[in-house]
PDB file of C-alpha atoms and ligand atoms in Angstrom:
ATOM      1  CA  UNK A1233     -85.871-147.640 -23.320  1.00  0.00           C
ATOM      2  CA  UNK A1234     -83.953-148.791 -26.332  1.00  0.00           C
ATOM      3  CA  UNK A1235     -81.154-151.315 -25.781  1.00  0.00           C
ATOM      4  CA  UNK A1236     -79.225-150.062 -28.836  1.00  0.00           C
ATOM      5  CA  UNK A1237     -77.762-153.468 -29.450  1.00  0.00           C
ATOM      6  CA  UNK A1238     -78.221-154.586 -33.009  1.00  0.00           C
ATOM      7  CA  UNK A1239     -76.432-152.813 -35.780  1.00  0.00           C
ATOM      8  CA  UNK A1240     -79.700-151.656 -37.334  1.00  0.00           C
ATOM      9  CA  UNK A1241     -80.932-150.230 -34.013  1.00  0.00           C
ATOM     10  CA  UNK A1242     -77.646-148.394 -33.590  1.00  0.00           C
ATOM     11  CA  UNK A1243     -77.752-147.076 -37.135  1.00  0.00           C
ATOM     12  CA  UNK A1244     -81.265-145.759 -36.723  1.00  0.00           C
ATOM     13  CA  UNK A1245     -80.321-144.002 -33.468  1.00  0.00           C
ATOM     14  CA  UNK A1246     -77.276-142.440 -35.124  1.00  0.00           C
ATOM     15  CA  UNK A1247     -79.445-141.356 -38.012  1.00  0.00           C
ATOM     16  CA  UNK A1248     -82.065-139.889 -35.676  1.00  0.00           C
ATOM     17  CA  UNK A1249     -79.391-137.579 -34.250  1.00  0.00           C
ATOM     18  CA  UNK A1250     -77.537-137.022 -37.534  1.00  0.00           C
ATOM     19  CA  UNK A1251     -74.364-138.732 -36.329  1.00  0.00           C
ATOM     20  CA  UNK A1252     -71.731-141.054 -37.640  1.00  0.00           C
ATOM     21  CA  UNK A1253     -69.049-142.760 -35.509  1.00  0.00           C
ATOM     22  CA  UNK A1254     -66.125-140.474 -34.751  1.00  0.00           C
ATOM     23  CA  UNK A1255     -62.939-142.358 -35.583  1.00  0.00           C
ATOM     24  CA  UNK A1256     -60.719-139.896 -33.710  1.00  0.00           C
ATOM     25  CA  UNK A1257     -62.580-140.671 -30.484  1.00  0.00           C
ATOM     26  CA  UNK A1258     -62.204-144.418 -30.974  1.00  0.00           C
ATOM     27  CA  UNK A1259     -65.908-144.940 -31.628  1.00  0.00           C
ATOM     28  CA  UNK A1260     -66.204-148.604 -32.500  1.00  0.00           C
ATOM     29  CA  UNK A1261     -69.526-149.535 -30.982  1.00  0.00           C
ATOM     30  CA  UNK A1262     -70.551-152.977 -29.772  1.00  0.00           C
ATOM     31  CA  UNK A1263     -73.432-154.414 -31.761  1.00  0.00           C
ATOM     32  CA  UNK A1264     -73.656-157.966 -30.450  1.00  0.00           C
ATOM     33  CA  UNK A1265     -76.019-158.636 -27.593  1.00  0.00           C
ATOM     34  CA  UNK A1266     -74.354-161.918 -26.622  1.00  0.00           C
ATOM     35  CA  UNK A1267     -70.982-160.240 -26.203  1.00  0.00           C
ATOM     36  CA  UNK A1268     -72.570-157.393 -24.238  1.00  0.00           C
ATOM     37  CA  UNK A1269     -74.246-159.872 -21.876  1.00  0.00           C
ATOM     38  CA  UNK A1270     -70.992-161.798 -21.524  1.00  0.00           C
ATOM     39  CA  UNK A1271     -69.077-158.631 -20.591  1.00  0.00           C
ATOM     40  CA  UNK A1272     -71.703-157.597 -18.024  1.00  0.00           C
ATOM     41  CA  UNK A1273     -71.693-161.015 -16.359  1.00  0.00           C
ATOM     42  CA  UNK A1274     -67.916-161.149 -16.476  1.00  0.00           C
ATOM     43  CA  UNK A1275     -67.603-157.695 -14.841  1.00  0.00           C
ATOM     44  CA  UNK A1276     -69.165-158.936 -11.551  1.00  0.00           C
ATOM     45  CA  UNK A1277     -70.900-155.566 -11.116  1.00  0.00           C
ATOM     46  CA  UNK A1278     -74.165-156.827  -9.652  1.00  0.00           C
ATOM     47  CA  UNK A1279     -75.177-154.568  -6.753  1.00  0.00           C
ATOM     48  CA  UNK A1280     -72.046-152.426  -7.207  1.00  0.00           C
ATOM     49  CA  UNK A1281     -71.390-148.775  -7.889  1.00  0.00           C
ATOM     50  CA  UNK A1282     -70.006-148.641 -11.401  1.00  0.00           C
ATOM     51  CA  UNK A1283     -68.175-146.023 -13.421  1.00  0.00           C
ATOM     52  CA  UNK A1284     -68.364-146.691 -17.138  1.00  0.00           C
ATOM     53  CA  UNK A1285     -65.647-145.153 -19.285  1.00  0.00           C
ATOM     54  CA  UNK A1286     -66.768-144.108 -22.755  1.00  0.00           C
ATOM     55  CA  UNK A1287     -70.459-144.987 -22.572  1.00  0.00           C
ATOM     56  CA  UNK A1288     -71.067-143.948 -26.199  1.00  0.00           C
ATOM     57  CA  UNK A1289     -74.621-144.829 -27.264  1.00  0.00           C
ATOM     58  CA  UNK A1290     -75.224-146.671 -23.981  1.00  0.00           C
ATOM     59  CA  UNK A1291     -74.950-150.227 -25.222  1.00  0.00           C
ATOM     60  CA  UNK A1292     -73.224-151.470 -22.084  1.00  0.00           C
ATOM     61  CA  UNK A1293     -74.798-148.809 -19.863  1.00  0.00           C
ATOM     62  CA  UNK A1294     -78.365-150.096 -20.109  1.00  0.00           C
ATOM     63  CA  UNK A1295     -77.270-153.638 -19.288  1.00  0.00           C
ATOM     64  CA  UNK A1296     -75.063-152.502 -16.415  1.00  0.00           C
ATOM     65  CA  UNK A1297     -78.000-150.507 -15.033  1.00  0.00           C
ATOM     66  CA  UNK A1298     -80.138-153.643 -14.835  1.00  0.00           C
ATOM     67  CA  UNK A1299     -78.027-155.194 -12.091  1.00  0.00           C
ATOM     68  CA  UNK A1300     -75.626-152.568 -10.750  1.00  0.00           C
ATOM     69  CA  UNK A1301     -76.680-150.340  -7.872  1.00  0.00           C
ATOM     70  CA  UNK A1302     -75.616-147.205  -9.732  1.00  0.00           C
ATOM     71  CA  UNK A1303     -73.888-146.442 -13.025  1.00  0.00           C
ATOM     72  CA  UNK A1304     -71.950-143.259 -13.693  1.00  0.00           C
ATOM     73  CA  UNK A1305     -71.677-143.175 -17.474  1.00  0.00           C
ATOM     74  CA  UNK A1306     -68.745-141.020 -18.561  1.00  0.00           C
ATOM     75  CA  UNK A1307     -68.619-139.871 -22.171  1.00  0.00           C
ATOM     76  CA  UNK A1308     -66.432-137.183 -23.736  1.00  0.00           C
ATOM     77  CA  UNK A1309     -68.418-136.656 -26.947  1.00  0.00           C
ATOM     78  CA  UNK A1310     -71.271-134.126 -26.634  1.00  0.00           C
ATOM     79  CA  UNK A1311     -72.870-135.404 -29.831  1.00  0.00           C
ATOM     80  CA  UNK A1312     -73.173-139.072 -28.878  1.00  0.00           C
ATOM     81  CA  UNK A1313     -74.443-137.873 -25.502  1.00  0.00           C
ATOM     82  CA  UNK A1314     -77.825-137.175 -27.138  1.00  0.00           C
ATOM     83  CA  UNK A1315     -78.125-140.864 -27.972  1.00  0.00           C
ATOM     84  CA  UNK A1316     -76.942-141.869 -24.494  1.00  0.00           C
ATOM     85  CA  UNK A1317     -79.543-139.608 -22.848  1.00  0.00           C
ATOM     86  CA  UNK A1318     -82.252-140.997 -25.103  1.00  0.00           C
ATOM     87  CA  UNK A1319     -81.343-144.606 -24.365  1.00  0.00           C
ATOM     88  CA  UNK A1320     -81.021-144.032 -20.600  1.00  0.00           C
ATOM     89  CA  UNK A1321     -83.974-141.680 -20.128  1.00  0.00           C
ATOM     90  CA  UNK A1322     -85.967-144.095 -17.940  1.00  0.00           C
ATOM     91  CA  UNK A1323     -83.056-145.455 -15.956  1.00  0.00           C
ATOM     92  CA  UNK A1324     -83.074-143.803 -12.533  1.00  0.00           C
ATOM     93  CA  UNK A1325     -79.771-145.362 -11.435  1.00  0.00           C
ATOM     94  CA  UNK A1326     -77.744-143.932 -14.350  1.00  0.00           C
ATOM     95  CA  UNK A1327     -75.885-140.639 -13.979  1.00  0.00           C
ATOM     96  CA  UNK A1328     -74.451-139.254 -17.197  1.00  0.00           C
ATOM     97  CA  UNK A1329     -71.223-137.253 -16.999  1.00  0.00           C
ATOM     98  CA  UNK A1330     -69.986-135.399 -20.064  1.00  0.00           C
ATOM     99  CA  UNK A1331     -66.250-135.350 -19.470  1.00  0.00           C
ATOM    100  CA  UNK A1332     -62.846-136.617 -20.471  1.00  0.00           C
ATOM    101  CA  UNK A1333     -62.253-139.540 -18.120  1.00  0.00           C
ATOM    102  CA  UNK A1334     -58.606-138.543 -17.857  1.00  0.00           C
ATOM    103  CA  UNK A1335     -59.638-135.241 -16.275  1.00  0.00           C
ATOM    104  CA  UNK A1336     -62.095-136.685 -13.769  1.00  0.00           C
ATOM    105  CA  UNK A1337     -61.707-136.909 -10.055  1.00  0.00           C
ATOM    106  CA  UNK A1338     -63.007-140.435  -9.409  1.00  0.00           C
ATOM    107  CA  UNK A1339     -63.508-139.755  -5.693  1.00  0.00           C
ATOM    108  CA  UNK A1340     -66.164-137.134  -6.499  1.00  0.00           C
ATOM    109  CA  UNK A1341     -68.200-139.723  -8.407  1.00  0.00           C
ATOM    110  CA  UNK A1342     -68.431-142.255  -5.598  1.00  0.00           C
ATOM    111  CA  UNK A1343     -70.539-142.545  -2.449  1.00  0.00           C
ATOM    112  CA  UNK A1344     -67.421-143.360  -0.440  1.00  0.00           C
ATOM    113  CA  UNK A1345     -67.469-146.954  -1.653  1.00  0.00           C
ATOM    114  CA  UNK A1346     -64.771-148.377  -3.857  1.00  0.00           C
ATOM    115  CA  UNK A1347     -66.240-148.546  -7.343  1.00  0.00           C
ATOM    116  CA  UNK A1348     -66.061-151.049 -10.162  1.00  0.00           C
ATOM    117  CA  UNK A1349     -64.943-149.567 -13.470  1.00  0.00           C
ATOM    118  CA  UNK A1350     -66.140-150.936 -16.795  1.00  0.00           C
ATOM    119  CA  UNK A1351     -65.305-149.740 -20.274  1.00  0.00           C
ATOM    120  CA  UNK A1352     -65.018-150.641 -23.894  1.00  0.00           C
ATOM    121  CA  UNK A1353     -62.046-148.330 -24.073  1.00  0.00           C
ATOM    122  CA  UNK A1354     -61.318-145.867 -26.859  1.00  0.00           C
ATOM    123  CA  UNK A1355     -58.177-147.459 -28.251  1.00  0.00           C
ATOM    124  CA  UNK A1356     -56.308-144.220 -29.000  1.00  0.00           C
ATOM    125  CA  UNK A1357     -56.036-143.502 -25.300  1.00  0.00           C
ATOM    126  CA  UNK A1358     -55.889-146.954 -23.668  1.00  0.00           C
ATOM    127  CA  UNK A1359     -52.512-146.578 -21.944  1.00  0.00           C
ATOM    128  CA  UNK A1360     -53.384-143.167 -20.508  1.00  0.00           C
ATOM    129  CA  UNK A1361     -56.661-144.570 -19.167  1.00  0.00           C
ATOM    130  CA  UNK A1362     -54.814-147.484 -17.584  1.00  0.00           C
ATOM    131  CA  UNK A1363     -52.351-145.153 -15.881  1.00  0.00           C
ATOM    132  CA  UNK A1364     -55.269-142.981 -14.757  1.00  0.00           C
ATOM    133  CA  UNK A1365     -56.879-146.083 -13.197  1.00  0.00           C
ATOM    134  CA  UNK A1366     -53.604-146.892 -11.433  1.00  0.00           C
ATOM    135  CA  UNK A1367     -53.501-143.324 -10.106  1.00  0.00           C
ATOM    136  CA  UNK A1368     -57.085-143.514  -8.835  1.00  0.00           C
ATOM    137  CA  UNK A1369     -56.699-147.003  -7.350  1.00  0.00           C
ATOM    138  CA  UNK A1370     -57.669-145.820  -3.863  1.00  0.00           C
ATOM    139  CA  UNK A1371     -61.248-145.475  -5.093  1.00  0.00           C
ATOM    140  CA  UNK A1372     -61.443-148.499  -7.379  1.00  0.00           C
ATOM    141  CA  UNK A1373     -61.831-152.157  -6.462  1.00  0.00           C
ATOM    142  CA  UNK A1374     -61.979-153.868  -9.834  1.00  0.00           C
ATOM    143  CA  UNK A1375     -62.050-152.951 -13.467  1.00  0.00           C
ATOM    144  CA  UNK A1376     -63.208-154.718 -16.596  1.00  0.00           C
ATOM    145  CA  UNK A1377     -61.867-153.235 -19.791  1.00  0.00           C
ATOM    146  CA  UNK A1378     -62.090-154.046 -23.443  1.00  0.00           C
ATOM    147  CA  UNK A1379     -58.784-153.328 -25.180  1.00  0.00           C
ATOM    148  CA  UNK A1380     -57.093-154.264 -28.419  1.00  0.00           C
ATOM    149  CA  UNK A1381     -55.935-157.887 -28.341  1.00  0.00           C
ATOM    150  CA  UNK A1382     -52.340-156.765 -28.738  1.00  0.00           C
ATOM    151  CA  UNK A1383     -52.591-154.517 -25.648  1.00  0.00           C
ATOM    152  CA  UNK A1384     -54.128-157.383 -23.660  1.00  0.00           C
ATOM    153  CA  UNK A1385     -51.214-159.572 -24.689  1.00  0.00           C
ATOM    154  CA  UNK A1386     -48.837-156.915 -23.350  1.00  0.00           C
ATOM    155  CA  UNK A1387     -50.752-156.745 -20.080  1.00  0.00           C
ATOM    156  CA  UNK A1388     -50.738-160.535 -19.738  1.00  0.00           C
ATOM    157  CA  UNK A1389     -47.179-161.085 -20.955  1.00  0.00           C
ATOM    158  CA  UNK A1390     -44.683-163.239 -19.096  1.00  0.00           C
ATOM    159  CA  UNK A1391     -41.037-162.207 -18.621  1.00  0.00           C
ATOM    160  CA  UNK A1392     -38.797-163.256 -21.481  1.00  0.00           C
ATOM    161  CA  UNK A1393     -41.354-162.501 -24.216  1.00  0.00           C
ATOM    162  CA  UNK A1394     -41.364-159.617 -26.670  1.00  0.00           C
ATOM    163  CA  UNK A1395     -44.763-158.405 -25.401  1.00  0.00           C
ATOM    164  CA  UNK A1396     -43.378-157.923 -21.891  1.00  0.00           C
ATOM    165  CA  UNK A1397     -42.700-154.228 -21.190  1.00  0.00           C
ATOM    166  CA  UNK A1398     -43.240-151.175 -18.983  1.00  0.00           C
ATOM    167  CA  UNK A1399     -47.004-151.605 -19.145  1.00  0.00           C
ATOM    168  CA  UNK A1400     -46.776-155.255 -18.018  1.00  0.00           C
ATOM    169  CA  UNK A1401     -44.594-154.355 -15.057  1.00  0.00           C
ATOM    170  CA  UNK A1402     -46.933-151.507 -14.055  1.00  0.00           C
ATOM    171  CA  UNK A1403     -49.992-153.775 -14.389  1.00  0.00           C
ATOM    172  CA  UNK A1404     -48.372-156.481 -12.239  1.00  0.00           C
ATOM    173  CA  UNK A1405     -47.245-153.865  -9.749  1.00  0.00           C
ATOM    174  CA  UNK A1406     -50.736-152.510  -9.098  1.00  0.00           C
ATOM    175  CA  UNK A1407     -53.141-155.276 -10.083  1.00  0.00           C
ATOM    176  CA  UNK A1408     -53.941-158.923 -10.288  1.00  0.00           C
ATOM    177  CA  UNK A1409     -55.508-159.926 -13.570  1.00  0.00           C
ATOM    178  CA  UNK A1410     -58.357-162.249 -12.659  1.00  0.00           C
ATOM    179  CA  UNK A1411     -59.516-163.412 -16.068  1.00  0.00           C
ATOM    180  CA  UNK A1412     -59.852-162.453 -19.737  1.00  0.00           C
ATOM    181  CA  UNK A1413     -61.402-163.514 -23.040  1.00  0.00           C
ATOM    182  CA  UNK A1414     -60.940-162.537 -26.659  1.00  0.00           C
ATOM    183  CA  UNK A1415     -63.588-160.869 -28.820  1.00  0.00           C
ATOM    184  CA  UNK A1416     -63.792-160.849 -32.607  1.00  0.00           C
ATOM    185  CA  UNK A1417     -63.589-157.548 -34.488  1.00  0.00           C
ATOM    186  CA  UNK A1418     -66.870-158.568 -36.175  1.00  0.00           C
ATOM    187  CA  UNK A1419     -68.979-157.559 -33.169  1.00  0.00           C
ATOM    188  CA  UNK A1420     -68.321-153.826 -33.628  1.00  0.00           C
ATOM    189  CA  UNK A1421     -69.662-151.093 -35.854  1.00  0.00           C
ATOM    190  CA  UNK A1422     -67.661-149.817 -37.549  1.00  0.00           C
ATOM    191  CA  UNK A1423     -65.491-152.911 -37.657  1.00  0.00           C
ATOM    192  CA  UNK A1424     -61.974-152.162 -36.327  1.00  0.00           C
ATOM    193  CA  UNK A1425     -58.838-153.598 -37.942  1.00  0.00           C
ATOM    194  CA  UNK A1426     -57.994-155.917 -35.066  1.00  0.00           C
ATOM    195  CA  UNK A1427     -59.628-158.232 -32.546  1.00  0.00           C
ATOM    196  CA  UNK A1428     -60.129-157.216 -28.935  1.00  0.00           C
ATOM    197  CA  UNK A1429     -59.937-158.706 -25.479  1.00  0.00           C
ATOM    198  CA  UNK A1430     -61.893-158.168 -22.304  1.00  0.00           C
ATOM    199  CA  UNK A1431     -59.886-158.328 -19.147  1.00  0.00           C
ATOM    200  CA  UNK A1432     -60.885-158.139 -15.483  1.00  0.00           C
ATOM    201  CA  UNK A1433     -58.411-157.040 -12.829  1.00  0.00           C
ATOM    202  CA  UNK A1434     -58.498-156.174  -9.148  1.00  0.00           C
ATOM    203  CA  UNK A1435     -56.221-153.736  -7.377  1.00  0.00           C
ATOM    204  CA  UNK A1436     -53.806-155.396  -4.991  1.00  0.00           C
ATOM    205  CA  UNK A1437     -54.616-154.597  -1.382  1.00  0.00           C
ATOM    206  CA  UNK A1438     -50.946-154.608  -0.520  1.00  0.00           C
ATOM    207  CA  UNK A1439     -48.801-153.285  -3.271  1.00  0.00           C
ATOM    208  CA  UNK A1440     -45.004-153.467  -3.085  1.00  0.00           C
ATOM    209  CA  UNK A1441     -43.485-151.148  -0.493  1.00  0.00           C
ATOM    210  CA  UNK A1442     -41.457-148.876  -2.763  1.00  0.00           C
ATOM    211  CA  UNK A1443     -41.197-145.233  -3.741  1.00  0.00           C
ATOM    212  CA  UNK A1444     -43.156-145.490  -6.988  1.00  0.00           C
ATOM    213  CA  UNK A1445     -41.433-142.586  -8.712  1.00  0.00           C
ATOM    214  CA  UNK A1446     -37.982-144.041  -8.122  1.00  0.00           C
ATOM    215  CA  UNK A1447     -39.122-147.586  -8.820  1.00  0.00           C
ATOM    216  CA  UNK A1448     -40.593-146.732 -12.221  1.00  0.00           C
ATOM    217  CA  UNK A1449     -37.575-144.575 -13.054  1.00  0.00           C
ATOM    218  CA  UNK A1450     -35.478-147.742 -12.851  1.00  0.00           C
ATOM    219  CA  UNK A1451     -38.024-149.820 -14.784  1.00  0.00           C
ATOM    220  CA  UNK A1452     -38.256-147.189 -17.544  1.00  0.00           C
ATOM    221  CA  UNK A1453     -34.480-146.866 -17.689  1.00  0.00           C
ATOM    222  CA  UNK A1454     -34.143-150.628 -18.212  1.00  0.00           C
ATOM    223  CA  UNK A1455     -36.773-150.646 -20.971  1.00  0.00           C
ATOM    224  CA  UNK A1456     -35.457-147.470 -22.635  1.00  0.00           C
ATOM    225  CA  UNK A1457     -33.374-149.498 -25.049  1.00  0.00           C
ATOM    226  CA  UNK A1458     -34.738-153.019 -25.136  1.00  0.00           C
ATOM    227  CA  UNK A1459     -31.960-154.391 -27.275  1.00  0.00           C
ATOM    228  CA  UNK A1460     -29.330-153.392 -24.725  1.00  0.00           C
ATOM    229  CA  UNK A1461     -28.386-155.242 -21.564  1.00  0.00           C
ATOM    230  CA  UNK A1462     -29.787-153.812 -18.353  1.00  0.00           C
ATOM    231  CA  UNK A1463     -26.286-152.624 -17.467  1.00  0.00           C
ATOM    232  CA  UNK A1464     -25.959-150.577 -20.660  1.00  0.00           C
ATOM    233  CA  UNK A1465     -29.547-149.351 -20.573  1.00  0.00           C
ATOM    234  CA  UNK A1466     -29.208-148.167 -16.962  1.00  0.00           C
ATOM    235  CA  UNK A1467     -25.827-146.637 -17.697  1.00  0.00           C
ATOM    236  CA  UNK A1468     -27.353-144.687 -20.600  1.00  0.00           C
ATOM    237  CA  UNK A1469     -30.200-143.326 -18.514  1.00  0.00           C
ATOM    238  CA  UNK A1470     -28.810-142.804 -15.020  1.00  0.00           C
ATOM    239  CA  UNK A1471     -25.936-140.665 -13.942  1.00  0.00           C
ATOM    240  CA  UNK A1472     -24.200-143.489 -12.093  1.00  0.00           C
ATOM    241  CA  UNK A1473     -20.799-145.040 -12.863  1.00  0.00           C
ATOM    242  CA  UNK A1474     -20.940-148.339 -14.705  1.00  0.00           C
ATOM    243  CA  UNK A1475     -18.932-150.177 -12.058  1.00  0.00           C
ATOM    244  CA  UNK A1476     -21.389-149.065  -9.384  1.00  0.00           C
ATOM    245  CA  UNK A1477     -24.301-150.162 -11.546  1.00  0.00           C
ATOM    246  CA  UNK A1478     -22.653-153.532 -12.042  1.00  0.00           C
ATOM    247  CA  UNK A1479     -22.306-153.892  -8.306  1.00  0.00           C
ATOM    248  CA  UNK A1480     -25.983-153.022  -7.712  1.00  0.00           C
ATOM    249  CA  UNK A1481     -27.134-155.472 -10.371  1.00  0.00           C
ATOM    250  CA  UNK A1482     -25.028-158.213  -8.797  1.00  0.00           C
ATOM    251  CA  UNK A1483     -26.280-157.291  -5.324  1.00  0.00           C
ATOM    252  CA  UNK A1484     -29.788-157.866  -6.672  1.00  0.00           C
ATOM    253  CA  UNK A1485     -28.732-161.358  -7.701  1.00  0.00           C
ATOM    254  CA  UNK A1486     -29.012-160.532 -11.393  1.00  0.00           C
ATOM    255  CA  UNK A1487     -26.722-160.960 -14.368  1.00  0.00           C
ATOM    256  CA  UNK A1488     -25.685-157.655 -15.957  1.00  0.00           C
ATOM    257  CA  UNK A1489     -26.224-159.133 -19.422  1.00  0.00           C
ATOM    258  CA  UNK A1490     -29.947-159.697 -18.898  1.00  0.00           C
ATOM    259  CA  UNK A1491     -32.359-157.539 -20.876  1.00  0.00           C
ATOM    260  CA  UNK A1492     -35.277-155.568 -19.458  1.00  0.00           C
ATOM    261  CA  UNK A1493     -37.852-158.106 -20.601  1.00  0.00           C
ATOM    262  CA  UNK A1494     -36.079-160.887 -18.665  1.00  0.00           C
ATOM    263  CA  UNK A1495     -36.789-159.359 -15.250  1.00  0.00           C
ATOM    264  CA  UNK A1496     -39.896-160.286 -13.273  1.00  0.00           C
ATOM    265  CA  UNK A1497     -41.662-157.789 -11.011  1.00  0.00           C
ATOM    266  CA  UNK A1498     -39.820-159.331  -8.035  1.00  0.00           C
ATOM    267  CA  UNK A1499     -36.502-158.864  -9.842  1.00  0.00           C
ATOM    268  CA  UNK A1500     -37.326-155.184 -10.407  1.00  0.00           C
ATOM    269  CA  UNK A1501     -38.296-154.748  -6.765  1.00  0.00           C
ATOM    270  CA  UNK A1502     -35.035-156.345  -5.641  1.00  0.00           C
ATOM    271  CA  UNK A1503     -33.089-154.154  -8.070  1.00  0.00           C
ATOM    272  CA  UNK A1504     -34.872-151.065  -6.733  1.00  0.00           C
ATOM    273  CA  UNK A1505     -34.047-152.094  -3.142  1.00  0.00           C
ATOM    274  CA  UNK A1506     -30.368-152.393  -4.044  1.00  0.00           C
ATOM    275  CA  UNK A1507     -30.424-148.939  -5.683  1.00  0.00           C
ATOM    276  CA  UNK A1508     -32.151-147.629  -2.588  1.00  0.00           C
ATOM    277  CA  UNK A1509     -29.441-149.063  -0.344  1.00  0.00           C
ATOM    278  CA  UNK A1510     -26.678-147.692  -2.527  1.00  0.00           C
ATOM    279  CA  UNK A1511     -27.787-144.479  -4.219  1.00  0.00           C
ATOM    280  CA  UNK A1512     -31.176-143.119  -3.303  1.00  0.00           C
ATOM    281  CA  UNK A1513     -30.370-142.708   0.383  1.00  0.00           C
ATOM    282  CA  UNK A1514     -29.626-138.979   0.468  1.00  0.00           C
TER     283      UNK A1514
HETATM  284  N1  SAM B3007     -69.497-148.145 -24.656  1.00  0.00           N
HETATM  285  C1  SAM B3007     -69.790-148.063 -26.067  1.00  0.00           C
HETATM  286  C2  SAM B3007     -69.786-149.457 -26.658  1.00  0.00           C
HETATM  287  O1  SAM B3007     -69.298-150.376 -25.981  1.00  0.00           O
HETATM  288  O2  SAM B3007     -70.247-149.624 -27.774  1.00  0.00           O
HETATM  289  C3  SAM B3007     -68.780-147.175 -26.792  1.00  0.00           C
HETATM  290  C4  SAM B3007     -67.344-147.652 -26.749  1.00  0.00           C
HETATM  291  S1  SAM B3007     -66.298-146.776 -27.877  1.00  0.00           S
HETATM  292  C5  SAM B3007     -65.062-148.013 -28.164  1.00  0.00           C
HETATM  293  C6  SAM B3007     -65.380-145.669 -26.841  1.00  0.00           C
HETATM  294  C7  SAM B3007     -66.182-144.468 -26.336  1.00  0.00           C
HETATM  295  O3  SAM B3007     -65.321-143.675 -25.512  1.00  0.00           O
HETATM  296  C8  SAM B3007     -66.673-143.542 -27.431  1.00  0.00           C
HETATM  297  O4  SAM B3007     -68.038-143.280 -27.246  1.00  0.00           O
HETATM  298  C9  SAM B3007     -65.847-142.264 -27.276  1.00  0.00           C
HETATM  299  O5  SAM B3007     -66.518-141.093 -27.648  1.00  0.00           O
HETATM  300  C10 SAM B3007     -65.545-142.293 -25.789  1.00  0.00           C
HETATM  301  N2  SAM B3007     -64.310-141.584 -25.396  1.00  0.00           N
HETATM  302  C11 SAM B3007     -63.206-141.362 -26.143  1.00  0.00           C
HETATM  303  N3  SAM B3007     -62.262-140.742 -25.421  1.00  0.00           N
HETATM  304  C12 SAM B3007     -62.780-140.566 -24.171  1.00  0.00           C
HETATM  305  C13 SAM B3007     -62.285-139.972 -22.972  1.00  0.00           C
HETATM  306  N4  SAM B3007     -61.046-139.461 -22.920  1.00  0.00           N
HETATM  307  N5  SAM B3007     -63.083-139.940 -21.885  1.00  0.00           N
HETATM  308  C14 SAM B3007     -64.345-140.452 -21.942  1.00  0.00           C
HETATM  309  N6  SAM B3007     -64.867-141.025 -23.062  1.00  0.00           N
HETATM  310  C15 SAM B3007     -64.092-141.096 -24.145  1.00  0.00           C
END
């Protein structure tokens, strides 16, 4: 078993299989054992069933396999799969799945337990993966993801800041972020342009009691034009008279001149409830 940790070990494995990192697939591989160990410890996956997104050459996979009960290593790239198989060949608790994570049915990969998800995410598809996790939340307890620092800042953002947006509201709606830490771009090969962050979140057991489609329609409408007030943004997006919108906003205890980034999750829920009372009844 090769841990594929140092840069030279990774390079020799890539060379063995005639590969070079595929930029389009977001292949920036971890090459720092300390960071790998830190992520594994941080992920709290000991004794758990784990799904790893984007296993690549198996750098995290082999460490996860040491303590997790089972690891399902998902990887889209057939070529890097040869390295992954090589590295994991003696690990009986690793199942390799060659698939696009976005297309997977998470339920089929579990033994009826809620799984822990871990992944150094391919950055080109981070938001889609997050929304996929939200969609599959019934089967997931916690997830630990490595994302670009700037994405982490959006996920962690507080109302009233420029980083606060749709993604922040969705994250707060579904999850509680438990903890996070930043990682230097120097621990990857090839080295990406920006630093990263590792973030651990758990799905809320009781999420807000709303119709999600309608709720996020309102949230998206508010954020559709960030420079506008919520009144103007909603008026642009929804086929509802401005005076009625004003009334709903006031009913929610909000000022019509606020902007989307000023509203907390609770504000959005209250706004949704007022829409529900007034307009979504039929
Ligand atoms: N886990 C390895 C590590 O930490 O070094 C590799 C991480 S690399 C940032 C992201 C990996 O995700 C790549 O191996 C890439 O091929 C894979 N990937 C990209 N898009 C994917 C998708 N839609 N589904 C599954 N894997 C994907």
